[in-house]
């Protein structure tokens, strides 16, 4: 399973803070995102934002980063702390 | 180097943090930055701070390590509050102790710039009218962080 | 802008100064610099700080005015101690409050650079061996001040 | 009279923290310094340091600045505060 976490406006709009996704083989983050977009028009819209950021296993990652079974993927908008 | 990273709902105390930065030896130069919830002409009630538990402290710790590799530092403390913070409340503290004034200034400035763009925090504004809304990332924050790339 | 300049023998209290910088309204960003008598590997006992009474406060006030003309600042405090200061004691405090993080950092840094080269203070070192000796001005301090000239 | 003040190492070496100098007409700081140098070999040596700074009426000044009756001139080495 791949654990996927959502934060901030994405978490709110998707009404989901985390989900589990079966992962038969390693995939890039963008492939995972494309798969998630198929869930509904809403998910398609929200996950299509140009500035979608991601972290893999709690480190910032690129959309080309490959995730595998047991990994934690997080999707979120640009950060605004400080 | 002494490194202290805290992500907490509670407030922090500048004097206590300053004392810890100086603990043991006088570094010569101590720079502190405190970020507060700004009163936007009475329109803002407060901010809700969301973060990514597990990743947040790691991200802050990485930022401090980058600073440490770049400047000669004796001690660094980073505190970031989360949860609901009212106008005038403290949000973030960065304290740096060094033998060198310029190193202390630059490292504190750098840590804040990186924290703003590379630590998983998100702010939601609660104002006197309308629904709470998520704060948009600022291009100026991105530019501020980029000036440290040589 | 609130401007507070003090030249004194007494110590100062970071927390109290911080509170005064924030008095009335939350500026968003507060940067403080504290300079301490550095323990030079146990060789130094303390510093004697001489100044030019009458000119000193004027010179510090001028420096703050230059900063104010250059950055949007809400409040600035500069405190410089004089007399005999032992190792680990605080010498100087610069506190700047602004709506803007970068303005607060730059103004505090600028004030320290100008203070080091344009305020009439002189340090004499008392060490464990030998006669007390006057500290020589550093070329690096001069260079640090010059980088603000556009 | 022109009031002249000395600070730091200069004050110590000259064993003087202030003096009064009759001033019949306005003079440049460097002319005043030249005059002071005539007092003794010690004064000549100490006031010949290349990095001698000055202030006139409590403002930093150049050696070409003109001082007049009633002014306060201060002579000192480079500052080392902070």
Short mmCIF file of C-alpha atoms in Angstrom, two decimals:
data_model
loop_
_atom_site.label_atom_id
_atom_site.label_comp_id
_atom_site.label_asym_id
_atom_site.label_seq_id
_atom_site.Cartn_x
_atom_site.Cartn_y
_atom_site.Cartn_z
CA UNK A 1 0.00 0.00 0.00
CA UNK A 2 1.03 3.61 -0.62
CA UNK A 3 -0.09 6.09 2.04
CA UNK A 4 -1.16 9.43 0.57
CA UNK A 5 -1.63 12.54 2.72
CA UNK A 6 -3.25 15.82 1.76
CA UNK A 7 -2.72 19.18 3.42
CA UNK A 8 -4.27 22.63 3.68
CA UNK A 9 -6.67 23.71 0.93
CA UNK A 10 -6.21 20.36 -0.85
CA UNK A 11 -7.21 18.44 2.29
CA UNK A 12 -10.29 20.63 2.65
CA UNK A 13 -11.44 20.53 -0.96
CA UNK A 14 -10.91 16.76 -1.28
CA UNK A 15 -12.46 16.23 2.16
CA UNK A 16 -9.65 13.79 2.79
CA UNK A 17 -6.54 14.02 4.88
CA UNK A 18 -5.18 10.59 4.01
CA UNK A 19 -5.84 7.51 1.94
CA UNK A 20 -4.23 4.18 1.10
CA UNK A 21 -3.60 3.20 -2.49
CA UNK A 22 -2.70 -0.35 -3.59
CA UNK A 23 0.54 -0.16 -5.55
CA UNK A 24 1.45 -3.24 -7.57
CA UNK A 25 4.66 -1.74 -8.89
CA UNK A 26 6.73 1.41 -8.36
CA UNK A 27 5.33 4.50 -10.05
CA UNK A 28 6.31 8.14 -10.41
CA UNK A 29 4.45 10.71 -8.32
CA UNK A 30 2.91 12.14 -11.49
CA UNK A 31 1.57 8.70 -12.44
CA UNK A 32 -0.02 8.39 -8.99
CA UNK A 33 -1.51 11.87 -9.31
CA UNK A 34 -2.94 11.00 -12.75
CA UNK A 35 -4.56 7.90 -11.27
CA UNK A 36 -6.07 9.94 -8.41
CA UNK A 37 -7.51 12.45 -10.87
CA UNK A 38 -9.70 9.68 -12.31
CA UNK A 39 -11.69 9.50 -9.06
CA UNK A 40 -14.01 12.41 -9.92
CA UNK A 41 -14.22 15.77 -11.64
CA UNK A 42 -13.50 17.44 -8.30
CA UNK A 43 -10.33 15.42 -7.74
CA UNK A 44 -9.32 16.06 -11.34
CA UNK A 45 -9.69 19.79 -10.86
CA UNK A 46 -7.99 20.02 -7.48
CA UNK A 47 -5.03 17.84 -8.42
CA UNK A 48 -4.48 19.76 -11.67
CA UNK A 49 -3.21 22.90 -9.94
CA UNK A 50 0.07 23.92 -11.54
CA UNK A 51 1.78 24.53 -8.21
CA UNK A 52 1.04 21.14 -6.60
CA UNK A 53 3.96 20.18 -4.37
CA UNK A 54 4.86 16.75 -3.02
CA UNK A 55 6.96 15.02 -0.41
CA UNK A 56 7.97 11.37 -0.39
CA UNK A 57 8.70 9.83 2.99
CA UNK A 58 8.61 13.29 4.52
CA UNK A 59 11.21 14.84 2.23
CA UNK A 60 10.39 17.31 -0.53
CA UNK A 61 10.33 15.46 -3.87
CA UNK A 62 9.79 16.02 -7.58
CA UNK A 63 6.81 14.75 -9.51
CA UNK A 64 9.23 12.42 -11.27
CA UNK A 65 10.24 10.76 -7.97
CA UNK A 66 9.34 7.07 -7.88
CA UNK A 67 7.24 5.76 -5.00
CA UNK A 68 6.94 2.14 -3.97
CA UNK A 69 5.02 -0.12 -1.62
CA UNK A 70 5.13 1.20 1.96
CA UNK A 71 6.08 4.77 1.01
CA UNK A 72 4.33 7.87 2.26
CA UNK A 73 3.40 10.44 -0.38
CA UNK A 74 2.13 13.87 0.58
CA UNK A 75 0.45 16.32 -1.79
CA UNK A 76 0.00 19.98 -0.87
CA UNK A 77 -0.04 23.58 -2.11
CA UNK A 78 3.01 25.88 -1.70
CA UNK A 79 3.91 26.35 1.95
CA UNK A 80 3.13 29.60 3.78
CA UNK A 81 4.68 29.29 7.23
CA UNK A 82 6.90 31.70 9.11
CA UNK B 1 26.75 23.33 17.49
CA UNK B 2 23.69 23.34 19.72
CA UNK B 3 20.53 22.82 17.67
CA UNK B 4 17.04 23.14 19.10
CA UNK B 5 13.93 22.68 16.95
CA UNK B 6 10.43 22.94 18.37
CA UNK B 7 6.99 22.77 16.79
CA UNK B 8 4.40 23.57 19.42
CA UNK B 9 1.03 25.13 20.16
CA UNK B 10 2.33 26.95 23.26
CA UNK B 11 3.81 30.42 23.19
CA UNK B 12 7.55 30.94 23.63
CA UNK B 13 9.61 33.31 25.74
CA UNK B 14 12.30 35.40 24.06
CA UNK B 15 14.40 35.89 27.20
CA UNK B 16 14.49 32.16 28.02
CA UNK B 17 15.45 31.29 24.44
CA UNK B 18 18.14 33.98 24.43
CA UNK B 19 19.59 32.60 27.65
CA UNK B 20 19.77 29.10 26.19
CA UNK B 21 21.51 30.38 23.07
CA UNK B 22 24.18 31.92 25.30
CA UNK B 23 24.45 28.95 27.60
CA UNK B 24 27.97 27.89 28.41
CA UNK B 25 29.90 30.47 26.43
CA UNK B 26 29.37 33.99 25.20
CA UNK B 27 29.26 33.82 21.44
CA UNK B 28 29.79 37.50 20.91
CA UNK B 29 26.81 37.93 18.59
CA UNK B 30 23.23 36.77 19.01
CA UNK B 31 20.55 37.58 16.44
CA UNK B 32 16.91 36.77 17.03
CA UNK B 33 13.94 36.98 14.70
CA UNK B 34 10.39 36.92 16.02
CA UNK B 35 7.44 36.75 13.67
CA UNK B 36 4.06 37.88 14.98
CA UNK B 37 0.50 37.81 13.66
CA UNK B 38 0.21 41.27 12.15
CA UNK B 39 -2.89 43.29 12.79
CA UNK B 40 -4.07 44.02 9.23
CA UNK B 41 -5.78 47.31 10.08
CA UNK B 42 -8.21 45.55 12.38
CA UNK B 43 -9.45 43.21 9.63
CA UNK B 44 -7.70 40.07 10.82
CA UNK B 45 -8.81 38.03 13.82
CA UNK B 46 -6.18 35.34 13.72
CA UNK B 47 -4.38 32.65 11.81
CA UNK B 48 -4.76 28.90 11.77
CA UNK B 49 -1.42 27.17 11.33
CA UNK B 50 -1.49 23.67 9.83
CA UNK B 51 1.62 21.57 9.45
CA UNK B 52 2.77 18.09 8.43
CA UNK B 53 3.59 16.27 11.68
CA UNK B 54 6.64 14.08 11.21
CA UNK B 55 8.01 16.05 8.31
CA UNK B 56 8.02 19.51 9.89
CA UNK B 57 10.78 19.05 12.46
CA UNK B 58 12.87 17.15 9.93
CA UNK B 59 12.51 19.96 7.38
CA UNK B 60 13.46 22.62 9.97
CA UNK B 61 16.41 20.54 11.12
CA UNK B 62 17.65 20.22 7.51
CA UNK B 63 17.44 23.98 7.03
CA UNK B 64 19.51 24.56 10.17
CA UNK B 65 22.08 22.01 8.96
CA UNK B 66 22.45 23.88 5.68
CA UNK B 67 23.01 27.11 7.65
CA UNK B 68 25.54 25.39 9.88
CA UNK B 69 27.53 24.19 6.88
CA UNK B 70 27.61 27.71 5.51
CA UNK B 71 28.36 29.89 8.55
CA UNK B 72 30.35 29.33 11.77
CA UNK B 73 27.53 29.02 14.33
CA UNK B 74 27.54 28.11 18.03
CA UNK B 75 23.83 27.61 18.61
CA UNK B 76 20.60 27.78 16.64
CA UNK B 77 17.02 27.60 17.92
CA UNK B 78 13.94 27.43 15.71
CA UNK B 79 10.46 27.45 17.21
CA UNK B 80 7.30 27.42 15.11
CA UNK B 81 3.85 27.49 16.62
CA UNK B 82 0.86 25.68 15.14
CA UNK B 83 -2.88 25.80 15.78
CA UNK B 84 -4.96 28.96 16.15
CA UNK B 85 -3.02 32.19 16.79
CA UNK B 86 -4.70 35.51 17.46
CA UNK B 87 -3.53 38.91 16.23
CA UNK B 88 -0.35 40.08 18.05
CA UNK B 89 0.61 36.54 19.05
CA UNK B 90 4.06 35.19 18.29
CA UNK B 91 4.28 32.67 15.43
CA UNK B 92 7.92 31.91 14.88
CA UNK B 93 11.29 32.37 16.54
CA UNK B 94 14.75 31.97 15.05
CA UNK B 95 17.79 32.58 17.26
CA UNK B 96 21.40 32.29 16.15
CA UNK B 97 24.56 32.64 18.25
CA UNK B 98 27.95 33.04 16.60
CA UNK B 99 31.34 34.60 17.23
CA UNK B 100 30.71 36.72 14.14
CA UNK B 101 28.06 39.37 13.80
CA UNK B 102 27.60 39.00 10.07
CA UNK B 103 27.37 35.20 10.29
CA UNK B 104 24.64 35.50 12.93
CA UNK B 105 22.65 38.00 10.84
CA UNK B 106 22.99 36.08 7.61
CA UNK B 107 22.22 32.68 9.10
CA UNK B 108 19.07 33.94 10.86
CA UNK B 109 17.91 35.67 7.69
CA UNK B 110 18.66 32.56 5.62
CA UNK B 111 16.83 30.24 8.03
CA UNK B 112 13.72 32.43 7.87
CA UNK B 113 13.82 32.58 4.07
CA UNK B 114 14.17 28.83 3.80
CA UNK B 115 11.56 28.17 6.49
CA UNK B 116 9.07 30.30 4.54
CA UNK B 117 9.53 28.27 1.38
CA UNK B 118 10.76 24.83 2.53
CA UNK B 119 8.97 23.86 5.72
CA UNK B 120 5.50 22.28 5.57
CA UNK B 121 3.34 24.94 7.24
CA UNK B 122 0.17 26.46 5.84
CA UNK B 123 -1.68 29.53 7.10
CA UNK B 124 -5.42 30.17 7.02
CA UNK B 125 -6.66 33.66 7.77
CA UNK B 126 -9.72 34.32 9.87
CA UNK B 127 -10.94 37.86 9.28
CA UNK B 128 -13.83 39.94 10.57
CA UNK B 129 -15.84 39.32 7.41
CA UNK B 130 -16.22 36.33 5.16
CA UNK B 131 -15.09 32.75 5.32
CA UNK B 132 -11.60 31.89 6.53
CA UNK B 133 -9.25 31.67 3.55
CA UNK B 134 -5.91 30.01 2.87
CA UNK B 135 -2.99 32.38 2.49
CA UNK B 136 -1.41 32.29 -0.98
CA UNK B 137 2.34 31.78 -1.26
CA UNK B 138 4.20 34.98 -2.14
CA UNK B 139 6.56 35.23 -5.10
CA UNK B 140 8.66 37.62 -2.97
CA UNK B 141 9.25 34.83 -0.42
CA UNK B 142 10.43 32.56 -3.22
CA UNK B 143 12.77 35.27 -4.51
CA UNK B 144 14.10 35.91 -1.00
CA UNK B 145 14.99 32.22 -0.66
CA UNK B 146 16.59 32.08 -4.11
CA UNK B 147 19.10 34.84 -3.35
CA UNK B 148 21.01 32.38 -1.12
CA UNK B 149 21.76 30.09 -4.04
CA UNK B 150 25.23 30.74 -5.29
CA UNK C 1 8.57 55.64 14.09
CA UNK C 2 9.48 55.03 17.73
CA UNK C 3 13.16 55.68 18.32
CA UNK C 4 14.94 54.90 21.55
CA UNK C 5 18.66 55.52 22.04
CA UNK C 6 20.43 54.79 25.30
CA UNK C 7 24.08 55.00 26.37
CA UNK C 8 24.40 53.58 29.85
CA UNK C 9 26.60 51.70 32.30
CA UNK C 10 23.72 49.46 33.46
CA UNK C 11 22.87 46.15 31.82
CA UNK C 12 19.76 45.81 29.65
CA UNK C 13 16.99 43.26 29.49
CA UNK C 14 16.16 41.68 26.13
CA UNK C 15 12.56 40.79 27.03
CA UNK C 16 11.74 44.32 28.23
CA UNK C 17 13.25 45.85 25.11
CA UNK C 18 11.37 43.39 22.90
CA UNK C 19 8.09 44.29 24.60
CA UNK C 20 8.67 47.99 24.02
CA UNK C 21 9.44 47.38 20.36
CA UNK C 22 6.06 45.65 20.02
CA UNK C 23 4.20 48.16 22.09
CA UNK C 24 0.90 49.29 20.62
CA UNK C 25 0.87 47.22 17.47
CA UNK C 26 2.30 43.95 16.27
CA UNK C 27 4.79 44.80 13.56
CA UNK C 28 4.98 41.30 12.18
CA UNK C 29 8.76 41.11 12.27
CA UNK C 30 11.15 41.94 15.09
CA UNK C 31 14.90 41.43 14.75
CA UNK C 32 17.24 41.87 17.69
CA UNK C 33 21.01 41.90 17.82
CA UNK C 34 22.88 41.48 21.10
CA UNK C 35 26.63 41.86 21.27
CA UNK C 36 28.45 40.31 24.21
CA UNK C 37 32.00 40.37 25.53
CA UNK C 38 33.41 37.22 23.96
CA UNK C 39 35.49 34.89 26.07
CA UNK C 40 38.71 34.74 24.03
CA UNK C 41 39.68 31.25 25.19
CA UNK C 42 39.95 32.41 28.77
CA UNK C 43 42.52 35.11 27.94
CA UNK C 44 40.21 38.09 28.25
CA UNK C 45 39.00 39.49 31.58
CA UNK C 46 36.88 42.32 30.30
CA UNK C 47 36.57 45.44 28.20
CA UNK C 48 36.66 49.09 29.09
CA UNK C 49 34.29 51.10 26.92
CA UNK C 50 35.09 54.79 26.47
CA UNK C 51 32.81 57.15 24.56
CA UNK C 52 32.37 60.82 23.69
CA UNK C 53 29.54 62.09 25.91
CA UNK C 54 27.37 64.51 24.00
CA UNK C 55 28.30 63.19 20.58
CA UNK C 56 27.50 59.52 21.16
CA UNK C 57 23.72 59.71 21.39
CA UNK C 58 23.61 62.15 18.49
CA UNK C 59 25.71 59.82 16.33
CA UNK C 60 23.50 56.81 17.16
CA UNK C 61 20.38 58.84 16.50
CA UNK C 62 21.72 59.89 13.08
CA UNK C 63 22.43 56.27 12.18
CA UNK C 64 18.87 55.27 13.08
CA UNK C 65 17.52 58.16 10.98
CA UNK C 66 19.47 56.94 7.97
CA UNK C 67 17.98 53.45 8.50
CA UNK C 68 14.49 54.89 8.85
CA UNK C 69 14.84 56.76 5.54
CA UNK C 70 15.90 53.55 3.85
CA UNK C 71 13.51 50.92 5.23
CA UNK C 72 9.89 51.00 6.45
CA UNK C 73 10.37 50.67 10.23
CA UNK C 74 7.93 50.90 13.13
CA UNK C 75 10.35 51.03 16.03
CA UNK C 76 14.10 51.01 16.63
CA UNK C 77 15.99 50.72 19.91
CA UNK C 78 19.74 51.08 20.27
CA UNK C 79 21.45 50.57 23.63
CA UNK C 80 25.20 50.75 24.09
CA UNK C 81 26.87 50.20 27.42
CA UNK C 82 29.99 52.04 28.58
CA UNK C 83 32.42 51.55 31.44
CA UNK C 84 33.99 48.24 32.45
CA UNK C 85 32.30 45.08 31.12
CA UNK C 86 33.36 41.59 32.10
CA UNK C 87 33.50 38.55 29.82
CA UNK C 88 29.98 37.30 28.96
CA UNK C 89 28.37 40.66 29.71
CA UNK C 90 26.13 42.36 27.16
CA UNK C 91 27.65 45.36 25.35
CA UNK C 92 25.17 46.44 22.72
CA UNK C 93 21.55 45.91 21.71
CA UNK C 94 19.84 46.79 18.45
CA UNK C 95 16.15 46.01 18.04
CA UNK C 96 14.09 46.72 14.94
CA UNK C 97 10.35 46.22 14.40
CA UNK C 98 8.84 46.34 10.92
CA UNK C 99 5.96 44.94 8.94
CA UNK C 100 8.57 43.37 6.68
CA UNK C 101 10.98 40.63 7.63
CA UNK C 102 13.72 41.64 5.22
CA UNK C 103 13.50 45.32 6.21
CA UNK C 104 13.89 44.37 9.88
CA UNK C 105 16.93 42.15 9.16
CA UNK C 106 18.62 44.65 6.87
CA UNK C 107 18.02 47.67 9.09
CA UNK C 108 19.38 45.91 12.20
CA UNK C 109 22.42 44.70 10.27
CA UNK C 110 22.97 48.17 8.80
CA UNK C 111 22.67 49.90 12.19
CA UNK C 112 25.29 47.56 13.68
CA UNK C 113 27.66 48.10 10.74
CA UNK C 114 27.33 51.87 11.00
CA UNK C 115 27.54 51.84 14.79
CA UNK C 116 30.84 49.94 14.57
CA UNK C 117 32.39 52.53 12.26
CA UNK C 118 30.50 55.78 12.94
CA UNK C 119 29.73 56.03 16.64
CA UNK C 120 32.39 57.37 19.05
CA UNK C 121 33.13 54.34 21.20
CA UNK C 122 36.55 52.87 21.94
CA UNK C 123 37.34 49.51 23.53
CA UNK C 124 40.28 48.66 25.74
CA UNK C 125 40.98 45.01 26.47
CA UNK C 126 42.01 43.77 29.89
CA UNK C 127 43.54 40.31 29.58
CA UNK C 128 45.04 37.83 32.03
CA UNK C 129 48.56 38.88 31.06
CA UNK C 130 50.12 42.20 30.19
CA UNK C 131 48.93 45.75 30.22
CA UNK C 132 45.43 46.62 29.04
CA UNK C 133 45.53 47.52 25.34
CA UNK C 134 43.31 49.51 22.99
CA UNK C 135 41.48 47.44 20.40
CA UNK C 136 42.50 48.25 16.83
CA UNK C 137 39.79 49.04 14.29
CA UNK C 138 39.14 46.20 11.86
CA UNK C 139 39.26 46.62 8.11
CA UNK C 140 36.44 44.06 7.92
CA UNK C 141 34.16 46.37 9.93
CA UNK C 142 34.92 49.18 7.50
CA UNK C 143 34.14 46.90 4.56
CA UNK C 144 30.90 45.75 6.19
CA UNK C 145 29.78 49.37 6.54
CA UNK C 146 30.76 50.22 2.97
CA UNK C 147 28.55 47.56 1.43
CA UNK C 148 25.49 49.71 2.30
CA UNK C 149 26.65 52.54 0.08
CA UNK C 150 24.80 52.36 -3.17
CA UNK D 1 38.78 79.84 22.41
CA UNK D 2 38.62 76.49 20.65
CA UNK D 3 37.92 73.52 22.90
CA UNK D 4 39.87 70.42 21.88
CA UNK D 5 39.05 66.96 23.24
CA UNK D 6 41.11 63.80 22.98
CA UNK D 7 39.86 60.25 23.30
CA UNK D 8 41.09 56.72 23.86
CA UNK D 9 44.75 55.98 23.15
CA UNK D 10 45.32 59.60 22.13
CA UNK D 11 43.96 60.88 25.43
CA UNK D 12 46.21 58.44 27.30
CA UNK D 13 49.41 59.10 25.36
CA UNK D 14 48.99 62.89 25.45
CA UNK D 15 47.94 62.72 29.12
CA UNK D 16 45.23 65.19 28.22
CA UNK D 17 41.50 64.82 27.73
CA UNK D 18 40.80 68.42 26.81
CA UNK D 19 42.46 71.76 26.25
CA UNK D 20 41.56 75.30 25.21
CA UNK D 21 43.34 76.94 22.29
CA UNK D 22 43.15 80.66 21.53
CA UNK D 23 41.94 81.06 17.95
CA UNK D 24 42.36 84.50 16.40
CA UNK D 25 40.83 83.49 13.10
CA UNK D 26 39.10 80.42 11.61
CA UNK D 27 41.47 77.58 10.70
CA UNK D 28 41.17 74.14 9.16
CA UNK D 29 41.38 71.11 11.45
CA UNK D 30 44.69 70.18 9.82
CA UNK D 31 46.12 73.63 10.58
CA UNK D 32 45.10 73.21 14.22
CA UNK D 33 46.67 69.75 14.32
CA UNK D 34 49.92 71.11 12.82
CA UNK D 35 49.99 73.77 15.50
CA UNK D 36 49.43 71.17 18.26
CA UNK D 37 52.27 69.05 16.90
CA UNK D 38 54.71 71.87 17.72
CA UNK D 39 54.13 71.35 21.44
CA UNK D 40 56.62 68.49 21.77
CA UNK D 41 58.10 65.47 20.04
CA UNK D 42 55.50 63.29 21.76
CA UNK D 43 52.61 65.38 20.50
CA UNK D 44 54.17 65.47 17.06
CA UNK D 45 54.39 61.69 16.99
CA UNK D 46 50.93 60.97 18.38
CA UNK D 47 49.14 63.47 16.16
CA UNK D 48 50.92 62.23 13.05
CA UNK D 49 49.05 58.93 12.97
CA UNK D 50 47.63 58.44 9.48
CA UNK D 51 44.22 57.36 10.78
CA UNK D 52 43.54 60.34 13.06
CA UNK D 53 39.81 61.10 13.00
CA UNK D 54 38.06 64.28 14.04
CA UNK D 55 34.66 65.67 14.94
CA UNK D 56 33.65 69.31 14.96
CA UNK D 57 30.84 70.29 17.30
CA UNK D 58 30.11 66.61 17.87
CA UNK D 59 29.69 65.67 14.21
CA UNK D 60 32.27 63.67 12.24
CA UNK D 61 34.32 66.07 10.12
CA UNK D 62 37.18 66.15 7.60
CA UNK D 63 40.60 67.53 8.31
CA UNK D 64 39.75 70.31 5.87
CA UNK D 65 36.75 71.42 7.96
CA UNK D 66 37.16 74.95 9.27
CA UNK D 67 36.82 75.58 13.01
CA UNK D 68 36.19 78.92 14.61
CA UNK D 69 36.00 80.62 18.00
CA UNK D 70 33.69 78.70 20.37
CA UNK D 71 33.79 75.42 18.41
CA UNK D 72 34.52 72.03 19.92
CA UNK D 73 37.06 69.91 18.06
CA UNK D 74 37.62 66.28 19.01
CA UNK D 75 40.59 64.20 17.87
CA UNK D 76 40.59 60.42 18.20
CA UNK D 77 41.62 57.10 16.66
CA UNK D 78 39.19 54.97 14.60
CA UNK D 79 36.18 53.92 16.66
CA UNK D 80 35.80 50.35 17.94
CA UNK D 81 32.38 50.14 19.57
CA UNK D 82 29.63 47.58 19.10
#
